[in-house]
Coordinates of C-alpha atoms in Angstrom, one line a residue:
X1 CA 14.9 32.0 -3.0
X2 CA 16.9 30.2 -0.7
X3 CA 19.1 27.0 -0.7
X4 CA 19.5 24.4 1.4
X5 CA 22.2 21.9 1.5
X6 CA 21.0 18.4 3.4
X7 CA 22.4 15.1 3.4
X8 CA 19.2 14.0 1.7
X9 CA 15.4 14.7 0.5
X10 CA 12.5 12.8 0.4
X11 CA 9.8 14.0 -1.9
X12 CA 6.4 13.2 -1.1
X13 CA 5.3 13.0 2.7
X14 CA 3.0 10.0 2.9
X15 CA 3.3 6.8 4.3
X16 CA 5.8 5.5 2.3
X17 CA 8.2 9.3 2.3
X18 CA 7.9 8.5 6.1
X19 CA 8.8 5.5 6.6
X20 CA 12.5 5.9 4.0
X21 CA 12.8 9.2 6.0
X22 CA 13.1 7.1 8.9
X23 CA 15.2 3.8 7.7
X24 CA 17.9 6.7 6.4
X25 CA 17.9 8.3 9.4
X26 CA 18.7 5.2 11.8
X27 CA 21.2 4.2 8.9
X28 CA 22.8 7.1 9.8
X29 CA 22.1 9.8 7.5
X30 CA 22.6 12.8 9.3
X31 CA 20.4 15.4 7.7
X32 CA 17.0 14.1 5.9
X33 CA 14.1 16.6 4.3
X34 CA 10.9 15.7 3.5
X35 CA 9.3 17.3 1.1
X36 CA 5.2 17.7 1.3
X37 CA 2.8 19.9 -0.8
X38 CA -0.1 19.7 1.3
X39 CA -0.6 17.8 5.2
X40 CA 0.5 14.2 5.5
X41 CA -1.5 11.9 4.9
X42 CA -4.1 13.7 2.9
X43 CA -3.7 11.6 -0.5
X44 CA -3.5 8.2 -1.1
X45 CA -2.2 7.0 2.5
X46 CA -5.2 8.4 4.2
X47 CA -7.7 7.0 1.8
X48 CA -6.6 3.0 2.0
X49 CA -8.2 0.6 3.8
X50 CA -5.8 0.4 6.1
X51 CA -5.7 -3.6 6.3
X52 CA -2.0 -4.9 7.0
X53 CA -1.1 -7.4 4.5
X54 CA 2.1 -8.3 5.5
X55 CA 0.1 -10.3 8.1
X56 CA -1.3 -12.4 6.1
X57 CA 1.2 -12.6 2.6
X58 CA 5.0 -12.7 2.4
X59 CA 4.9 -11.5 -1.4
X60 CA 8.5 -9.8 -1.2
X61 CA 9.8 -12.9 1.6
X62 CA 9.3 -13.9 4.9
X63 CA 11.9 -11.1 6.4
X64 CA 10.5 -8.2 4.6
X65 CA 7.0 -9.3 5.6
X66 CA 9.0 -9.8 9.1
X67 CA 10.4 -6.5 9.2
X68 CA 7.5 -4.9 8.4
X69 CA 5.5 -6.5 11.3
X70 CA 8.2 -5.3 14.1
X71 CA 8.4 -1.4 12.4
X72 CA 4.6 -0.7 12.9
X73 CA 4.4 -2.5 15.9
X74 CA 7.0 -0.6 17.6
X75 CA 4.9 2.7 16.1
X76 CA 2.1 1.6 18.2
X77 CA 4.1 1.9 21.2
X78 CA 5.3 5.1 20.6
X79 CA 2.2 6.9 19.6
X80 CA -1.2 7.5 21.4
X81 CA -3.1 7.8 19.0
X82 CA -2.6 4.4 17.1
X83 CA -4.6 1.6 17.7
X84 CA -4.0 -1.8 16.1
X85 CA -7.2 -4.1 15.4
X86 CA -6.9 -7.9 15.6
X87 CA -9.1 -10.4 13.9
X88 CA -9.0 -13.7 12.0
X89 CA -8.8 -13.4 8.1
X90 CA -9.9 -14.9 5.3
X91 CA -9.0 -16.0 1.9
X92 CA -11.5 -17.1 -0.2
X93 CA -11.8 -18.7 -3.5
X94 CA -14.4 -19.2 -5.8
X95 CA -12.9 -21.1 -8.3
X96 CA -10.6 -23.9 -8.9
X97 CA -7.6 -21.9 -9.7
X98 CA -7.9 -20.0 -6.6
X99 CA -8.4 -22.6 -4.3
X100 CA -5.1 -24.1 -6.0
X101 CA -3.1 -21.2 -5.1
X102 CA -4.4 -21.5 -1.8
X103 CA -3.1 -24.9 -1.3
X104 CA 0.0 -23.2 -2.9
X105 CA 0.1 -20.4 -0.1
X106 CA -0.9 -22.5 2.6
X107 CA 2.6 -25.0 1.3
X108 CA 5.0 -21.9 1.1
X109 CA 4.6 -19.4 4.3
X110 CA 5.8 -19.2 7.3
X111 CA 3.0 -17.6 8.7
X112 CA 0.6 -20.2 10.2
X113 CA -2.8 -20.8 8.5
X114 CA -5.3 -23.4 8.1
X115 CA -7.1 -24.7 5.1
X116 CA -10.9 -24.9 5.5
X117 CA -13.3 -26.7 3.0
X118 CA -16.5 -25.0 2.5
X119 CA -18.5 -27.0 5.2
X120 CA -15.7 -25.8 7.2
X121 CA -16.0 -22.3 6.2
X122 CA -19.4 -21.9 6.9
X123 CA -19.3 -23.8 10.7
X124 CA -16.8 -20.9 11.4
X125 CA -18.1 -18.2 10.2
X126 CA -21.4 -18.6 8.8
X127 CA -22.1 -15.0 7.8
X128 CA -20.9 -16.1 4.4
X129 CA -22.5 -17.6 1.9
X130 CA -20.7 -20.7 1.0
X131 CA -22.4 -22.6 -2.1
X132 CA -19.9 -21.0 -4.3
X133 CA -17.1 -21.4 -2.3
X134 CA -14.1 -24.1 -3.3
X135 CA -11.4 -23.3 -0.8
X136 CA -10.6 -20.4 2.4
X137 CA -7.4 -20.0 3.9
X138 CA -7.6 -19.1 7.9
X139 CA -5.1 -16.8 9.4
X140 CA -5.5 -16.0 13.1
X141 CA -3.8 -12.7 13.6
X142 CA -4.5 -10.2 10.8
X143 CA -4.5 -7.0 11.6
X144 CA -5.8 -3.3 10.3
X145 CA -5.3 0.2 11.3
X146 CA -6.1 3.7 10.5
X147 CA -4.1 5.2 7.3
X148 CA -4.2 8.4 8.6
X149 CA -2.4 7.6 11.8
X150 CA -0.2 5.1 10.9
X151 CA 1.2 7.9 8.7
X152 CA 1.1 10.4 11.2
X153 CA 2.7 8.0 13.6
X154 CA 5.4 7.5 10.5
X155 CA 6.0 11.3 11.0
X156 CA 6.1 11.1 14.8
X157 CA 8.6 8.9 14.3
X158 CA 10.9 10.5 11.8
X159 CA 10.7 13.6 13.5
X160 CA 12.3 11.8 17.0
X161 CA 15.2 10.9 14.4
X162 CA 15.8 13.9 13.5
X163 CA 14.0 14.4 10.1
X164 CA 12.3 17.4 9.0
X165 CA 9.1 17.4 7.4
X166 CA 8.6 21.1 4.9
X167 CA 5.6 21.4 3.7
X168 CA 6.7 22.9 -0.3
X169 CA 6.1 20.9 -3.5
X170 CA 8.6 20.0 -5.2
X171 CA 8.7 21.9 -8.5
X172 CA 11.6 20.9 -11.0
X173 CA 15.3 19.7 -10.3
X174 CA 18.6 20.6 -11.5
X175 CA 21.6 17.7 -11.6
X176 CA 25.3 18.5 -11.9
X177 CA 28.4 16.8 -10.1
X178 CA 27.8 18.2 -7.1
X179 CA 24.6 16.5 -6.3
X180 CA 20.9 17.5 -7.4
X181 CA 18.9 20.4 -6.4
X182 CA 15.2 20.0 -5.8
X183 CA 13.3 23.6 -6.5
X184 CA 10.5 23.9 -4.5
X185 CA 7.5 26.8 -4.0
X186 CA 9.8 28.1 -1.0
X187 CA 13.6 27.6 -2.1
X188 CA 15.8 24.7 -3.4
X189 CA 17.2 21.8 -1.2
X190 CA 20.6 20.7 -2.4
X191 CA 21.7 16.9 -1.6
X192 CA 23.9 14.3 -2.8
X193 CA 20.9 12.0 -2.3
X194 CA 17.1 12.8 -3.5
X195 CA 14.4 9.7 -3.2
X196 CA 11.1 10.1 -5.1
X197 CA 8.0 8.4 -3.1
X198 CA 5.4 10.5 -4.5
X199 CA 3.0 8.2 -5.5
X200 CA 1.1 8.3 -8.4
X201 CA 2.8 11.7 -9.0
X202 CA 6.5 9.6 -9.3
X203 CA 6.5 9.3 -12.9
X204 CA 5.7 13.2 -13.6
X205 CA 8.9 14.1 -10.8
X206 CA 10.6 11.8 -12.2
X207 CA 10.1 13.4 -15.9
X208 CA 11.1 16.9 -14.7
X209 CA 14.5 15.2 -13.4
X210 CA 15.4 13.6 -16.9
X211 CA 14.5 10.2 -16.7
X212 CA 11.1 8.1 -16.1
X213 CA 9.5 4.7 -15.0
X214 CA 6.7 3.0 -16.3
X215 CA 3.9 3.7 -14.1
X216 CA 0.4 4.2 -14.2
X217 CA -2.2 5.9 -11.8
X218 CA -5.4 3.9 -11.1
X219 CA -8.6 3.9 -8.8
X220 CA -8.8 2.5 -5.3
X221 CA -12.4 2.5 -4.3
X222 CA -13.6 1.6 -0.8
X223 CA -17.7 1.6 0.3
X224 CA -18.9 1.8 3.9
X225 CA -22.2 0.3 4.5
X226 CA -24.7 0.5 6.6
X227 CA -25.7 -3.4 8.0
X228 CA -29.8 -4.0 9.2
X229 CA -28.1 -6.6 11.9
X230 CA -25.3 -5.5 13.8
X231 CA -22.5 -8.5 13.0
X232 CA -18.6 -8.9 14.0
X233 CA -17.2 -9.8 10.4
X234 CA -13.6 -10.8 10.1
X235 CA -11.0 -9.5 7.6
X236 CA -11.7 -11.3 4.2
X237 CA -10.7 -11.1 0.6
X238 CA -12.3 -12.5 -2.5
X239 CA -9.3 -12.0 -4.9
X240 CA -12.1 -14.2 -7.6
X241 CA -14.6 -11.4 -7.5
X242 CA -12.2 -8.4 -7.0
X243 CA -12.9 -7.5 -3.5
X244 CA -12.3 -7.4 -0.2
X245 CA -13.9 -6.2 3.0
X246 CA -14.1 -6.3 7.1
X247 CA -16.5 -4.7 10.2
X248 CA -15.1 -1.4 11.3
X249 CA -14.7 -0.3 14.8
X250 CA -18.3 1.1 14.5
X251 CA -20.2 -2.1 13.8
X252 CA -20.4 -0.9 9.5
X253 CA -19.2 -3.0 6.6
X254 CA -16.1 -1.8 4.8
X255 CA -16.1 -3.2 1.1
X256 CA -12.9 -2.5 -1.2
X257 CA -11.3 -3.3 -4.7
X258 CA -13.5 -3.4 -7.2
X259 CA -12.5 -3.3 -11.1
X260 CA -10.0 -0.4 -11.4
X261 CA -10.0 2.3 -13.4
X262 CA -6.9 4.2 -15.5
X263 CA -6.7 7.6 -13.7
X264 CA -6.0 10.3 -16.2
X265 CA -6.0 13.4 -14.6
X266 CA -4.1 12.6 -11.5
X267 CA -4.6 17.0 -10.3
X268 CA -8.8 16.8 -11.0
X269 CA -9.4 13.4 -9.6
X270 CA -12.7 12.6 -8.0
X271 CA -12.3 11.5 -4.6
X272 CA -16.0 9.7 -4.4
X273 CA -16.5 6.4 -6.0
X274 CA -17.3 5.6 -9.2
X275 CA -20.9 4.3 -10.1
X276 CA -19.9 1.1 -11.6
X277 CA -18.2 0.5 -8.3
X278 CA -21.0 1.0 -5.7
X279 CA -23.1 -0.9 -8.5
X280 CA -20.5 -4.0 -8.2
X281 CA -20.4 -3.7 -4.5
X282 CA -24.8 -3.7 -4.6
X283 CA -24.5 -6.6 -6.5
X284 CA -21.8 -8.9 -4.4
X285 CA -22.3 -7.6 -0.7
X286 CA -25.3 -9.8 -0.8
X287 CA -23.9 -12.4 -2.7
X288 CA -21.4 -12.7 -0.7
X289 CA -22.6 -11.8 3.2
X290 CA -26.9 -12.4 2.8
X291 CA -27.5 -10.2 5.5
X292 CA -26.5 -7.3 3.7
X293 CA -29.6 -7.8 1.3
X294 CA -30.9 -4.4 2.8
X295 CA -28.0 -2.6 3.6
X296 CA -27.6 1.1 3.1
X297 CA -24.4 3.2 1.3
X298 CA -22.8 4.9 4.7
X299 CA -20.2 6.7 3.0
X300 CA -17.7 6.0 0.1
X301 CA -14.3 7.8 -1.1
X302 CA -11.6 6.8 -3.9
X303 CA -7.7 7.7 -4.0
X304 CA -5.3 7.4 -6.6
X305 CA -2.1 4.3 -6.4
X306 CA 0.3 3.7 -8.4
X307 CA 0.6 0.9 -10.9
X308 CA 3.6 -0.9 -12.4
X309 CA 3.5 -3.5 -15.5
X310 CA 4.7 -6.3 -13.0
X311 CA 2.9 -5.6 -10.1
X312 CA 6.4 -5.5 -8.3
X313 CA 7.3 -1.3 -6.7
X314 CA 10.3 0.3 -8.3
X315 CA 12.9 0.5 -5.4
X316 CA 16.2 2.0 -5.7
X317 CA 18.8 4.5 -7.7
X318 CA 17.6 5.8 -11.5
X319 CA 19.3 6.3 -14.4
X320 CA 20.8 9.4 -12.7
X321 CA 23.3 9.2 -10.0
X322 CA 21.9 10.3 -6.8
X323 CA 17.9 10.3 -7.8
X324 CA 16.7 7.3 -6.2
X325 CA 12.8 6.1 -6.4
X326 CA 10.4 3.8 -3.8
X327 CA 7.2 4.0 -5.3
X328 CA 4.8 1.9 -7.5
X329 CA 3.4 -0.2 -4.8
X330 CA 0.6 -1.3 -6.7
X331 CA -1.8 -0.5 -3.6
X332 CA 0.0 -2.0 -1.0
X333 CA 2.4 0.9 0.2
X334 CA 0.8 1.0 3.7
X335 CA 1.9 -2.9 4.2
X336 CA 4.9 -2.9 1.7
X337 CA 6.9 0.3 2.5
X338 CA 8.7 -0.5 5.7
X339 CA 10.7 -3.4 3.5
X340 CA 11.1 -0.9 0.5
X341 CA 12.4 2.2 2.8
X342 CA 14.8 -0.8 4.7
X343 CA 16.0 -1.6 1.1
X344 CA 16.2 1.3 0.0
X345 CA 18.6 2.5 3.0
X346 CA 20.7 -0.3 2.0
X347 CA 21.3 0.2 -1.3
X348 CA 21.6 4.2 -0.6
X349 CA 24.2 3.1 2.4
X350 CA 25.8 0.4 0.8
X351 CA 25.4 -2.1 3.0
X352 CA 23.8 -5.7 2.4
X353 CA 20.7 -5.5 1.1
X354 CA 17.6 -6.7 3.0
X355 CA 16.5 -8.7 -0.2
X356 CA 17.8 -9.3 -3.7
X357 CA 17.1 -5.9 -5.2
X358 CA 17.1 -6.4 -9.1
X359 CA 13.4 -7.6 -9.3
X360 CA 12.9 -4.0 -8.0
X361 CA 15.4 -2.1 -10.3
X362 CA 13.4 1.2 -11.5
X363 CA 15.5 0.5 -15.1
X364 CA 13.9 -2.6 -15.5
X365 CA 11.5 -1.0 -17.8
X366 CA 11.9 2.1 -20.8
X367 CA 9.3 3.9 -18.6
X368 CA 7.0 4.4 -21.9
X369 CA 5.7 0.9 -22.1
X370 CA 1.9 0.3 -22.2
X371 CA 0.4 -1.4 -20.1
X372 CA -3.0 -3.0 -18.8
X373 CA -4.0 -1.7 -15.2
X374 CA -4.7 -4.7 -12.9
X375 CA -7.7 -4.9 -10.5
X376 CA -7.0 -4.0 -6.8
X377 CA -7.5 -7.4 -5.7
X378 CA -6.4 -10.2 -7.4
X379 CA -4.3 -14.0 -7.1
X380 CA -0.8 -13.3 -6.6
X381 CA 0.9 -14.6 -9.5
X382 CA 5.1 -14.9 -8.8
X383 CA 6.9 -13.9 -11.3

């Protein structure tokens, strides 16, 4: 087989591969390699909602939130076939600790928003059904996109910087003083610099290398329905029932979260929804929204993210010299990667990092830990 000597490889190809492929590149790393088993886009960055959370949250601070904003925006403008949808979102609690960390949120951002009581709520947007309602939170300009070609707009990207994208897994790797080489199904790729972004398959690369993370695949579960009216809905979450939804750009009702689910076989996992889930979503679409009392199931799918015991991804060099890791975005890698790949660039280019790295040290944990799996949507808790 043959080898390759680059500057650096990516491993894994999806959303957030694409975007550190393209924050090394413009930080002046000459020769980058992604590495990509199958066609990007075809796991877990093609199966998310695709709602843009760094719209509406600053979880990792204003400027990564900031940053993140400005990256996908200028992808827009670059490629066709990328289309940004803009609509007022919604926060909504059913409970009193919710509505306090509403008040909390609405306090501590810099991103304008309103609180609305539920008389409020229901003058605005009377879809919802509001008797159980404490607190919302109003943000003007949310905004969701397509997965797929945000991704593939990722790649488009890249690949004007001067990244190429090989479509080989990555198999095992070998590490010695001269760098690490990364065997693959068509040859080995030799670099002083290797970044894991695989996903949910992080942990098992990560193995093969030597060292490990603790990390945990679970179920992300999204439900397309079928409304008897057609209605506009904005972009809501219910973080107190474990779910979250908006109208797609063909008048149906998208309905995410759910209760998640430990993913054991990460190879054989089914990519439809589980029962339990479509049964939740039965039970709260009408709870929720009344006019769904006679909707019908359109179409539902599932995809595998990756979990961490903090809920905060794993960002930056291993135990190993050289073997660096972004992954373990908890869900959010479509919103949360652009800051991650910045501070990833950073730390990999030594130059001052975007945001205080050591919350995101991947040695922050053994890697063996057990751990309970959170459910997709919940309160934000800081640590």
């Amino acid at each position: 087989m043959t080898s390759t000597h680059v500057d650096a490889v990516v491993v894994g190809g999806g959303i957030v591969g694409a975007n550190c492929a393209v924050e090394l590149a413009r930080a002046g790393v000459d020769d980058v390699v992604i590495l990509e088993r199958d066609a990007p886009a075809s796991k877990a960055s093609g199966r998310a909602a695709g709602n843009l959370t760094i719209y509406r949250h600053e979880r990792f601070g204003a400027e990564a939130s900031r940053l993140g904003r400005e990256l996908y925006e200028e992808y827009e403008r670059k490629y066709d076939d990328l289309t940004f949808h803009r609509a007022n979102t919604y926060s909504i609690a059913y409970s009193e600790e919710g509505a306090d960390y509403l008040r909390s949120e609405h306090e501590s951002t810099t991103i304008e928003t309103e609180l609305l009581s539920t008389d409020e709520l229901a003058e605005r947007e009377p879809e919802f059904a509001t008797e159980n309602v404490t607190l919302a939170l109003c943000i003007d300009d949310a905004v969701y996109t397509d997965p797929e070609q945000l991704t593939l707009a990722a790649h488009s990207v890249a690949r004007d910087e001067g990244v190429t994208l090989v479509q080989e897994a990555a198999r095992d790797f070998e590490v010695d003083n001269r760098g690490i080489a990364v065997q693959t199904t068509g040859g080995t790729y030799e670099a002083p610099v290797v970044v894991v972004a695989a996903g949910v398959w992080t942990k098992r690369l990560l193995q093969r290398a030597g060292t490990d993370v603790s990390l945990r695949a679970r179920t992300s579960q999204i439900a397309i329905l079928d409304p008897p009216t057609d209605v506009a809905l904005p972009l809501w979450s219910a973080p107190d029932l474990s779910v979250y939804g908006r109208s797609t750009p063909e008048g149906r009702v998208l309905f995410g979260g759910g209760t998640s689910t430990p993913v054991t076989d990460i190879e054989s996992f089914r990519t439809r929804a589980t029962v339990p889930f479509l049964r939740q979503v039965g039970e709260l679409a009408p709870e929720i929204l009344p006019f769904l009392e006679d909707a019908t199931l359109h179409d539902d799918w599932a995809g595998r993210v990756s979990a961490t015991p903090d809920r905060y991804p794993y960002i930056g060099q291993t135990e190993i010299e050289g073997l660096y890791v972004c992954a373990g975005f908890n869900g959010e890698g479509i919103s949360n990667s652009p800051f991650g790949a910045r501070l990833l660039a950073n730390l990999i280019t030594e130059t001052d990092p975007l945001v205080d790295p050591t919350e995101f040290d991947p040695t922050r944990f053994r890697g063996d830990e057990a751990f309970e799996i959170s459910d997709a949507v919940e309160w934000w808790a800081d640590r």
